[in-house]
Amino acid sequence: MNRIVVAGGGLAAARVCEQVRAKGHDGELLVLCAEPSPPYDRPPLTKAALLEERDTTLRTDFELLEADLRLGVAATGLAPDRDVVRTPEGEVPFSTLVIATGAAPISLPGSGPQHVVRTAQDAARLRSGLRPGAHVVLAGASWIGGEVATAALRLGCRVTCVEPGPAPLAAALGDEVGAQFLPWWSDVDLRLGVSIIEVTATGVRLGDGSHLTADVVVAGIGVRPQTDWLTGSGIEVDRGVVVDEHLRTTRPNVYAVGDVAARWSRRWNKRLRVEHWDDARTSPDVAAAMILGGHGGPEPLPVHDPVPYFWSDQFGHKIQYVGQHGAEDAVVIRGRGSAKWGAAWLTPDGTLNAHLSVDQPKQMIHARAAIDGGAKPTPESLADPDASI
């Protein structure tokens, strides 16, 4: 048997199919897609797709790729002693397995109605509730929270956001950088330093004991990798499927890509789980090369260790972030108080570790190259937000 099975139905799964065929796989190719729709692009779901119905189906031609795309069939288990994936329709044998099951959003406690945004169906349900005059309560001034707030305001909703931290995006970027976003939230009733403890039938109950009535409640408090189906499989899981820099799991002939993978990074000397579109797009190239490369010679094995990148569109601005900052890094605000500002994170030895830019795509490109090259800009050189790094 020469069958590659891909467990998952998102961008990473589609890219695996494209890459293994491009690199010469002429055997069977089977995709277990839990959703009823072919793989589609997810970033628009919290952006343009909340304003109007959008078809974000990927252009991957599974028929041309001779891929057996099984819609509505989820991977539910992996036999520990046989190369077999369990599904509701029976067992699926494989010679190689690629895990691309992604992540699932975290919900708020409580029995009341709430929305998350991960699937096209999620976005459609939320869009139907964003009516003029509706009171929308968001849990978390996060990346998704900012995008949903932007769409809700444009559609004439009244928006309240409940954020446990001292500023928007403080949990992701730190208090000082988060504070720079506060002016953007002026049209939102932003409640800082308080949490939602329960979703009720009519709204949310807060940690201070008060209650907010809401027409729509949206949780934007993070995601968890979808790994429950791997329990007892012999594959190591630690905040994601543990893989090395070559995307190999702890089980032979099993790889993991995209949001679900907790990959080792030589660049940052630690394990990363990168929950972003760019990683889902690029990691399948290395996985396919590992599967089909026949690496028996002196050539080094292919490595997946790019400089992470993601973007967010909110309140009329484009935010772009590259790199991976740590708690010990020093942050430098670039162009404080100006419309086009940014932030840079420097390691204790002065190496540029991460960079955020607002409405400056060229700056992002320069910053990514600088991080890749191990640049050590001085805080003084970073003072000018328009200066290249």
PDB file of C-alpha atoms in Angstrom, residues 12-237:
ATOM      1  CA  ALA A  12      -2.754  23.034   5.717  1.00  0.00           C
ATOM      2  CA  ALA A  13      -4.553  19.893   4.545  1.00  0.00           C
ATOM      3  CA  ALA A  14      -5.126  21.341   1.075  1.00  0.00           C
ATOM      4  CA  ARG A  15      -1.496  22.409   0.793  1.00  0.00           C
ATOM      5  CA  VAL A  16      -0.303  18.930   1.800  1.00  0.00           C
ATOM      6  CA  CYS A  17      -2.269  17.480  -1.125  1.00  0.00           C
ATOM      7  CA  GLU A  18      -0.811  20.001  -3.553  1.00  0.00           C
ATOM      8  CA  GLN A  19       2.740  19.498  -2.326  1.00  0.00           C
ATOM      9  CA  VAL A  20       2.860  15.701  -2.221  1.00  0.00           C
ATOM     10  CA  ARG A  21       1.530  15.514  -5.776  1.00  0.00           C
ATOM     11  CA  ALA A  22       3.948  18.218  -6.945  1.00  0.00           C
ATOM     12  CA  LYS A  23       6.834  16.278  -5.403  1.00  0.00           C
ATOM     13  CA  GLY A  24       5.877  13.062  -7.139  1.00  0.00           C
ATOM     14  CA  HIS A  25       3.523  11.007  -4.983  1.00  0.00           C
ATOM     15  CA  ASP A  26       1.646   8.733  -7.401  1.00  0.00           C
ATOM     16  CA  GLY A  27      -0.131   6.564  -4.850  1.00  0.00           C
ATOM     17  CA  GLU A  28      -3.416   7.019  -3.049  1.00  0.00           C
ATOM     18  CA  LEU A  29      -4.217  10.342  -1.387  1.00  0.00           C
ATOM     19  CA  LEU A  30      -7.124  10.570   1.024  1.00  0.00           C
ATOM     20  CA  VAL A  31      -8.367  13.564   3.039  1.00  0.00           C
ATOM     21  CA  LEU A  32     -10.582  13.232   6.128  1.00  0.00           C
ATOM     22  CA  CYS A  33     -12.423  16.568   6.316  1.00  0.00           C
ATOM     23  CA  ALA A  34     -14.690  16.849   9.362  1.00  0.00           C
ATOM     24  CA  GLU A  35     -16.649  19.768   7.922  1.00  0.00           C
ATOM     25  CA  PRO A  36     -19.302  19.295   5.219  1.00  0.00           C
ATOM     26  CA  SER A  37     -17.613  21.852   2.940  1.00  0.00           C
ATOM     27  CA  PRO A  38     -14.344  21.597   0.998  1.00  0.00           C
ATOM     28  CA  PRO A  39     -11.363  23.373   2.606  1.00  0.00           C
ATOM     29  CA  TYR A  40     -11.680  27.149   2.698  1.00  0.00           C
ATOM     30  CA  ASP A  41      -9.756  30.215   3.833  1.00  0.00           C
ATOM     31  CA  ARG A  42     -10.425  31.107   7.483  1.00  0.00           C
ATOM     32  CA  PRO A  43      -8.934  34.619   7.996  1.00  0.00           C
ATOM     33  CA  PRO A  44     -11.826  36.381   6.184  1.00  0.00           C
ATOM     34  CA  LEU A  45     -14.335  34.807   8.588  1.00  0.00           C
ATOM     35  CA  THR A  46     -13.681  37.466  11.228  1.00  0.00           C
ATOM     36  CA  LYS A  47     -13.181  40.222   8.672  1.00  0.00           C
ATOM     37  CA  ALA A  48     -15.041  40.683   5.371  1.00  0.00           C
ATOM     38  CA  ALA A  49     -17.194  37.571   5.795  1.00  0.00           C
ATOM     39  CA  LEU A  50     -18.906  39.132   8.813  1.00  0.00           C
ATOM     40  CA  LEU A  51     -20.040  42.070   6.697  1.00  0.00           C
ATOM     41  CA  GLU A  52     -21.441  40.057   3.829  1.00  0.00           C
ATOM     42  CA  GLU A  53     -21.622  36.470   2.694  1.00  0.00           C
ATOM     43  CA  ARG A  54     -18.352  35.389   1.117  1.00  0.00           C
ATOM     44  CA  ASP A  55     -17.282  32.140  -0.509  1.00  0.00           C
ATOM     45  CA  THR A  56     -13.723  31.586   0.674  1.00  0.00           C
ATOM     46  CA  THR A  57     -13.348  28.059  -0.709  1.00  0.00           C
ATOM     47  CA  LEU A  58      -9.732  27.352  -1.618  1.00  0.00           C
ATOM     48  CA  ARG A  59      -8.871  26.885  -5.286  1.00  0.00           C
ATOM     49  CA  THR A  60      -7.335  23.476  -4.660  1.00  0.00           C
ATOM     50  CA  ASP A  61      -8.676  21.076  -7.301  1.00  0.00           C
ATOM     51  CA  PHE A  62      -8.941  17.790  -5.401  1.00  0.00           C
ATOM     52  CA  GLU A  63     -10.303  15.973  -8.449  1.00  0.00           C
ATOM     53  CA  LEU A  64      -7.335  17.059 -10.553  1.00  0.00           C
ATOM     54  CA  LEU A  65      -5.032  15.980  -7.720  1.00  0.00           C
ATOM     55  CA  GLU A  66      -6.789  12.610  -7.631  1.00  0.00           C
ATOM     56  CA  ALA A  67      -7.402  13.110  -3.932  1.00  0.00           C
ATOM     57  CA  ASP A  68     -10.260  11.266  -2.232  1.00  0.00           C
ATOM     58  CA  LEU A  69     -11.833  14.149  -0.297  1.00  0.00           C
ATOM     59  CA  ARG A  70     -14.218  12.698   2.280  1.00  0.00           C
ATOM     60  CA  LEU A  71     -16.421  15.533   3.522  1.00  0.00           C
ATOM     61  CA  GLY A  72     -18.093  15.259   6.913  1.00  0.00           C
ATOM     62  CA  VAL A  73     -15.777  12.423   7.955  1.00  0.00           C
ATOM     63  CA  ALA A  74     -13.633  13.227  10.981  1.00  0.00           C
ATOM     64  CA  ALA A  75     -10.628  11.367  12.332  1.00  0.00           C
ATOM     65  CA  THR A  76     -11.820  10.076  15.718  1.00  0.00           C
ATOM     66  CA  GLY A  77      -8.877   7.923  16.764  1.00  0.00           C
ATOM     67  CA  LEU A  78      -5.516   6.464  15.841  1.00  0.00           C
ATOM     68  CA  ALA A  79      -4.758   2.830  16.601  1.00  0.00           C
ATOM     69  CA  PRO A  80      -1.667   2.552  18.844  1.00  0.00           C
ATOM     70  CA  ASP A  81      -0.328  -0.618  17.261  1.00  0.00           C
ATOM     71  CA  ARG A  82      -1.516  -0.378  13.644  1.00  0.00           C
ATOM     72  CA  ASP A  83      -1.300   2.258  10.925  1.00  0.00           C
ATOM     73  CA  VAL A  84      -5.022   2.878  10.975  1.00  0.00           C
ATOM     74  CA  VAL A  85      -7.108   6.035  11.512  1.00  0.00           C
ATOM     75  CA  ARG A  86     -10.523   5.479  13.069  1.00  0.00           C
ATOM     76  CA  THR A  87     -13.522   7.346  11.651  1.00  0.00           C
ATOM     77  CA  PRO A  88     -17.307   7.116  12.093  1.00  0.00           C
ATOM     78  CA  GLU A  89     -17.347   5.281   8.761  1.00  0.00           C
ATOM     79  CA  GLY A  90     -14.767   2.701   9.761  1.00  0.00           C
ATOM     80  CA  GLU A  91     -11.014   2.269   9.803  1.00  0.00           C
ATOM     81  CA  VAL A  92      -8.761   3.911   7.219  1.00  0.00           C
ATOM     82  CA  PRO A  93      -5.319   2.294   6.767  1.00  0.00           C
ATOM     83  CA  PHE A  94      -2.341   4.466   5.823  1.00  0.00           C
ATOM     84  CA  SER A  95       1.311   4.207   4.966  1.00  0.00           C
ATOM     85  CA  THR A  96       1.863   7.875   5.891  1.00  0.00           C
ATOM     86  CA  LEU A  97      -0.368  10.095   8.025  1.00  0.00           C
ATOM     87  CA  VAL A  98      -0.327  13.899   8.111  1.00  0.00           C
ATOM     88  CA  ILE A  99      -2.155  15.449  11.059  1.00  0.00           C
ATOM     89  CA  ALA A 100      -3.707  18.807  10.106  1.00  0.00           C
ATOM     90  CA  THR A 101      -6.715  18.936  12.429  1.00  0.00           C
ATOM     91  CA  GLY A 102      -6.095  22.529  13.503  1.00  0.00           C
ATOM     92  CA  ALA A 103      -7.521  24.085  16.642  1.00  0.00           C
ATOM     93  CA  ALA A 104     -10.934  24.670  18.166  1.00  0.00           C
ATOM     94  CA  PRO A 105     -12.093  27.886  19.904  1.00  0.00           C
ATOM     95  CA  ILE A 106     -12.479  28.049  23.666  1.00  0.00           C
ATOM     96  CA  SER A 107     -15.997  28.792  24.883  1.00  0.00           C
ATOM     97  CA  LEU A 108     -17.067  30.763  27.929  1.00  0.00           C
ATOM     98  CA  PRO A 109     -18.647  29.021  30.925  1.00  0.00           C
ATOM     99  CA  GLY A 110     -22.400  29.135  31.274  1.00  0.00           C
ATOM    100  CA  SER A 111     -25.438  27.701  29.518  1.00  0.00           C
ATOM    101  CA  GLY A 112     -26.526  30.849  27.689  1.00  0.00           C
ATOM    102  CA  PRO A 113     -26.131  31.372  23.922  1.00  0.00           C
ATOM    103  CA  GLN A 114     -22.721  32.433  22.672  1.00  0.00           C
ATOM    104  CA  HIS A 115     -20.771  32.589  19.428  1.00  0.00           C
ATOM    105  CA  VAL A 116     -17.256  31.569  18.472  1.00  0.00           C
ATOM    106  CA  VAL A 117     -15.766  32.108  15.025  1.00  0.00           C
ATOM    107  CA  ARG A 118     -13.783  29.239  13.588  1.00  0.00           C
ATOM    108  CA  THR A 119     -15.875  27.797  10.767  1.00  0.00           C
ATOM    109  CA  ALA A 120     -17.878  29.243   7.892  1.00  0.00           C
ATOM    110  CA  GLN A 121     -21.022  28.151   9.706  1.00  0.00           C
ATOM    111  CA  ASP A 122     -19.867  30.052  12.807  1.00  0.00           C
ATOM    112  CA  ALA A 123     -19.375  33.208  10.759  1.00  0.00           C
ATOM    113  CA  ALA A 124     -22.783  32.861   9.082  1.00  0.00           C
ATOM    114  CA  ARG A 125     -24.558  32.436  12.409  1.00  0.00           C
ATOM    115  CA  LEU A 126     -22.799  35.444  13.900  1.00  0.00           C
ATOM    116  CA  ARG A 127     -23.419  37.578  10.804  1.00  0.00           C
ATOM    117  CA  SER A 128     -27.158  36.956  11.093  1.00  0.00           C
ATOM    118  CA  GLY A 129     -27.121  38.432  14.599  1.00  0.00           C
ATOM    119  CA  LEU A 130     -25.168  41.595  13.774  1.00  0.00           C
ATOM    120  CA  ARG A 131     -28.225  43.756  13.127  1.00  0.00           C
ATOM    121  CA  PRO A 132     -28.377  47.555  13.527  1.00  0.00           C
ATOM    122  CA  GLY A 133     -29.025  48.414  17.162  1.00  0.00           C
ATOM    123  CA  ALA A 134     -28.107  44.952  18.502  1.00  0.00           C
ATOM    124  CA  HIS A 135     -25.995  44.954  21.653  1.00  0.00           C
ATOM    125  CA  VAL A 136     -22.908  42.815  21.074  1.00  0.00           C
ATOM    126  CA  VAL A 137     -20.795  41.778  24.068  1.00  0.00           C
ATOM    127  CA  LEU A 138     -17.285  40.565  23.262  1.00  0.00           C
ATOM    128  CA  ALA A 139     -15.175  38.504  25.617  1.00  0.00           C
ATOM    129  CA  GLY A 140     -11.606  39.612  25.046  1.00  0.00           C
ATOM    130  CA  ALA A 141     -10.010  42.611  23.354  1.00  0.00           C
ATOM    131  CA  SER A 142      -7.986  40.108  21.338  1.00  0.00           C
ATOM    132  CA  TRP A 143      -7.097  39.869  17.656  1.00  0.00           C
ATOM    133  CA  ILE A 144     -10.464  38.291  16.924  1.00  0.00           C
ATOM    134  CA  GLY A 145     -12.199  40.625  19.360  1.00  0.00           C
ATOM    135  CA  GLY A 146     -10.901  43.666  17.509  1.00  0.00           C
ATOM    136  CA  GLU A 147     -11.933  42.282  14.130  1.00  0.00           C
ATOM    137  CA  VAL A 148     -15.432  41.346  15.300  1.00  0.00           C
ATOM    138  CA  ALA A 149     -15.837  44.750  16.985  1.00  0.00           C
ATOM    139  CA  THR A 150     -14.864  46.454  13.715  1.00  0.00           C
ATOM    140  CA  ALA A 151     -17.489  44.545  11.734  1.00  0.00           C
ATOM    141  CA  ALA A 152     -20.189  44.977  14.379  1.00  0.00           C
ATOM    142  CA  LEU A 153     -19.692  48.748  14.539  1.00  0.00           C
ATOM    143  CA  ARG A 154     -19.845  49.026  10.744  1.00  0.00           C
ATOM    144  CA  LEU A 155     -23.142  47.150  10.799  1.00  0.00           C
ATOM    145  CA  GLY A 156     -24.638  49.566  13.330  1.00  0.00           C
ATOM    146  CA  CYS A 157     -24.356  47.450  16.463  1.00  0.00           C
ATOM    147  CA  ARG A 158     -23.646  48.707  19.951  1.00  0.00           C
ATOM    148  CA  VAL A 159     -20.501  46.998  21.198  1.00  0.00           C
ATOM    149  CA  THR A 160     -19.242  46.275  24.687  1.00  0.00           C
ATOM    150  CA  CYS A 161     -15.932  44.464  25.165  1.00  0.00           C
ATOM    151  CA  VAL A 162     -14.952  42.833  28.447  1.00  0.00           C
ATOM    152  CA  GLU A 163     -11.188  42.427  28.792  1.00  0.00           C
ATOM    153  CA  PRO A 164      -9.399  41.056  31.903  1.00  0.00           C
ATOM    154  CA  GLY A 165      -6.166  42.852  31.068  1.00  0.00           C
ATOM    155  CA  PRO A 166      -5.235  46.525  31.335  1.00  0.00           C
ATOM    156  CA  ALA A 167      -5.380  47.212  27.566  1.00  0.00           C
ATOM    157  CA  PRO A 168      -6.350  45.623  24.248  1.00  0.00           C
ATOM    158  CA  LEU A 169      -3.940  42.874  23.177  1.00  0.00           C
ATOM    159  CA  ALA A 170      -1.976  43.242  26.405  1.00  0.00           C
ATOM    160  CA  ALA A 171      -1.868  39.471  26.865  1.00  0.00           C
ATOM    161  CA  ALA A 172      -0.317  39.019  23.418  1.00  0.00           C
ATOM    162  CA  LEU A 173       1.887  42.100  23.146  1.00  0.00           C
ATOM    163  CA  GLY A 174       2.393  43.438  26.674  1.00  0.00           C
ATOM    164  CA  ASP A 175       0.808  46.324  28.567  1.00  0.00           C
ATOM    165  CA  GLU A 176       2.881  49.104  26.984  1.00  0.00           C
ATOM    166  CA  VAL A 177       2.175  48.089  23.403  1.00  0.00           C
ATOM    167  CA  GLY A 178      -1.438  47.267  24.201  1.00  0.00           C
ATOM    168  CA  ALA A 179      -1.977  50.781  25.532  1.00  0.00           C
ATOM    169  CA  GLN A 180      -1.155  52.174  22.081  1.00  0.00           C
ATOM    170  CA  PHE A 181      -4.367  50.591  20.753  1.00  0.00           C
ATOM    171  CA  LEU A 182      -6.694  52.267  23.257  1.00  0.00           C
ATOM    172  CA  PRO A 183      -7.678  55.211  20.979  1.00  0.00           C
ATOM    173  CA  TRP A 184      -8.914  52.742  18.346  1.00  0.00           C
ATOM    174  CA  TRP A 185     -11.527  51.412  20.778  1.00  0.00           C
ATOM    175  CA  SER A 186     -13.176  54.802  21.432  1.00  0.00           C
ATOM    176  CA  ASP A 187     -16.500  53.714  19.898  1.00  0.00           C
ATOM    177  CA  VAL A 188     -16.596  50.577  22.036  1.00  0.00           C
ATOM    178  CA  ASP A 189     -17.696  50.375  25.664  1.00  0.00           C
ATOM    179  CA  LEU A 190     -14.394  48.832  26.731  1.00  0.00           C
ATOM    180  CA  ARG A 191     -14.438  47.289  30.227  1.00  0.00           C
ATOM    181  CA  LEU A 192     -10.845  46.652  31.300  1.00  0.00           C
ATOM    182  CA  GLY A 193      -9.675  44.628  34.279  1.00  0.00           C
ATOM    183  CA  VAL A 194     -12.831  42.522  34.506  1.00  0.00           C
ATOM    184  CA  SER A 195     -13.770  39.036  33.318  1.00  0.00           C
ATOM    185  CA  ILE A 196     -16.903  37.249  32.193  1.00  0.00           C
ATOM    186  CA  ILE A 197     -17.625  34.384  34.578  1.00  0.00           C
ATOM    187  CA  GLU A 198     -20.833  33.102  33.007  1.00  0.00           C
ATOM    188  CA  VAL A 199     -22.988  33.409  29.899  1.00  0.00           C
ATOM    189  CA  THR A 200     -26.616  33.596  30.942  1.00  0.00           C
ATOM    190  CA  ALA A 201     -29.891  33.346  29.051  1.00  0.00           C
ATOM    191  CA  THR A 202     -29.965  37.137  28.643  1.00  0.00           C
ATOM    192  CA  GLY A 203     -26.311  38.176  28.596  1.00  0.00           C
ATOM    193  CA  VAL A 204     -23.191  37.767  30.722  1.00  0.00           C
ATOM    194  CA  ARG A 205     -22.322  37.880  34.388  1.00  0.00           C
ATOM    195  CA  LEU A 206     -19.069  39.651  35.237  1.00  0.00           C
ATOM    196  CA  GLY A 207     -16.484  38.960  37.884  1.00  0.00           C
ATOM    197  CA  ASP A 208     -17.547  42.043  39.835  1.00  0.00           C
ATOM    198  CA  GLY A 209     -21.030  40.575  40.204  1.00  0.00           C
ATOM    199  CA  SER A 210     -22.753  42.827  37.679  1.00  0.00           C
ATOM    200  CA  HIS A 211     -24.754  41.605  34.699  1.00  0.00           C
ATOM    201  CA  LEU A 212     -24.699  42.849  31.105  1.00  0.00           C
ATOM    202  CA  THR A 213     -27.729  42.248  28.930  1.00  0.00           C
ATOM    203  CA  ALA A 214     -26.733  41.256  25.409  1.00  0.00           C
ATOM    204  CA  ASP A 215     -28.349  40.325  22.130  1.00  0.00           C
ATOM    205  CA  VAL A 216     -25.144  38.641  20.951  1.00  0.00           C
ATOM    206  CA  VAL A 217     -22.237  37.251  22.990  1.00  0.00           C
ATOM    207  CA  VAL A 218     -18.956  36.441  21.231  1.00  0.00           C
ATOM    208  CA  ALA A 219     -16.038  34.586  22.824  1.00  0.00           C
ATOM    209  CA  GLY A 220     -12.627  35.590  21.503  1.00  0.00           C
ATOM    210  CA  ILE A 221     -10.483  34.067  24.247  1.00  0.00           C
ATOM    211  CA  GLY A 222      -8.261  31.693  22.327  1.00  0.00           C
ATOM    212  CA  VAL A 223      -8.160  28.206  20.835  1.00  0.00           C
ATOM    213  CA  ARG A 224      -6.978  24.725  21.765  1.00  0.00           C
ATOM    214  CA  PRO A 225      -5.320  22.288  19.345  1.00  0.00           C
ATOM    215  CA  GLN A 226      -7.611  19.461  18.306  1.00  0.00           C
ATOM    216  CA  THR A 227      -5.670  16.519  19.678  1.00  0.00           C
ATOM    217  CA  ASP A 228      -8.229  14.610  21.796  1.00  0.00           C
ATOM    218  CA  TRP A 229      -8.625  12.031  19.041  1.00  0.00           C
ATOM    219  CA  LEU A 230      -4.957  11.091  19.479  1.00  0.00           C
ATOM    220  CA  THR A 231      -5.354   9.901  23.085  1.00  0.00           C
ATOM    221  CA  GLY A 232      -3.755   6.489  23.469  1.00  0.00           C
ATOM    222  CA  SER A 233      -2.135   6.623  20.021  1.00  0.00           C
ATOM    223  CA  GLY A 234       1.457   6.742  21.225  1.00  0.00           C
ATOM    224  CA  ILE A 235       1.951  10.216  19.754  1.00  0.00           C
ATOM    225  CA  GLU A 236       3.315  12.771  22.200  1.00  0.00           C
ATOM    226  CA  VAL A 237       1.011  15.727  22.774  1.00  0.00           C
TER     227      VAL A 237
END
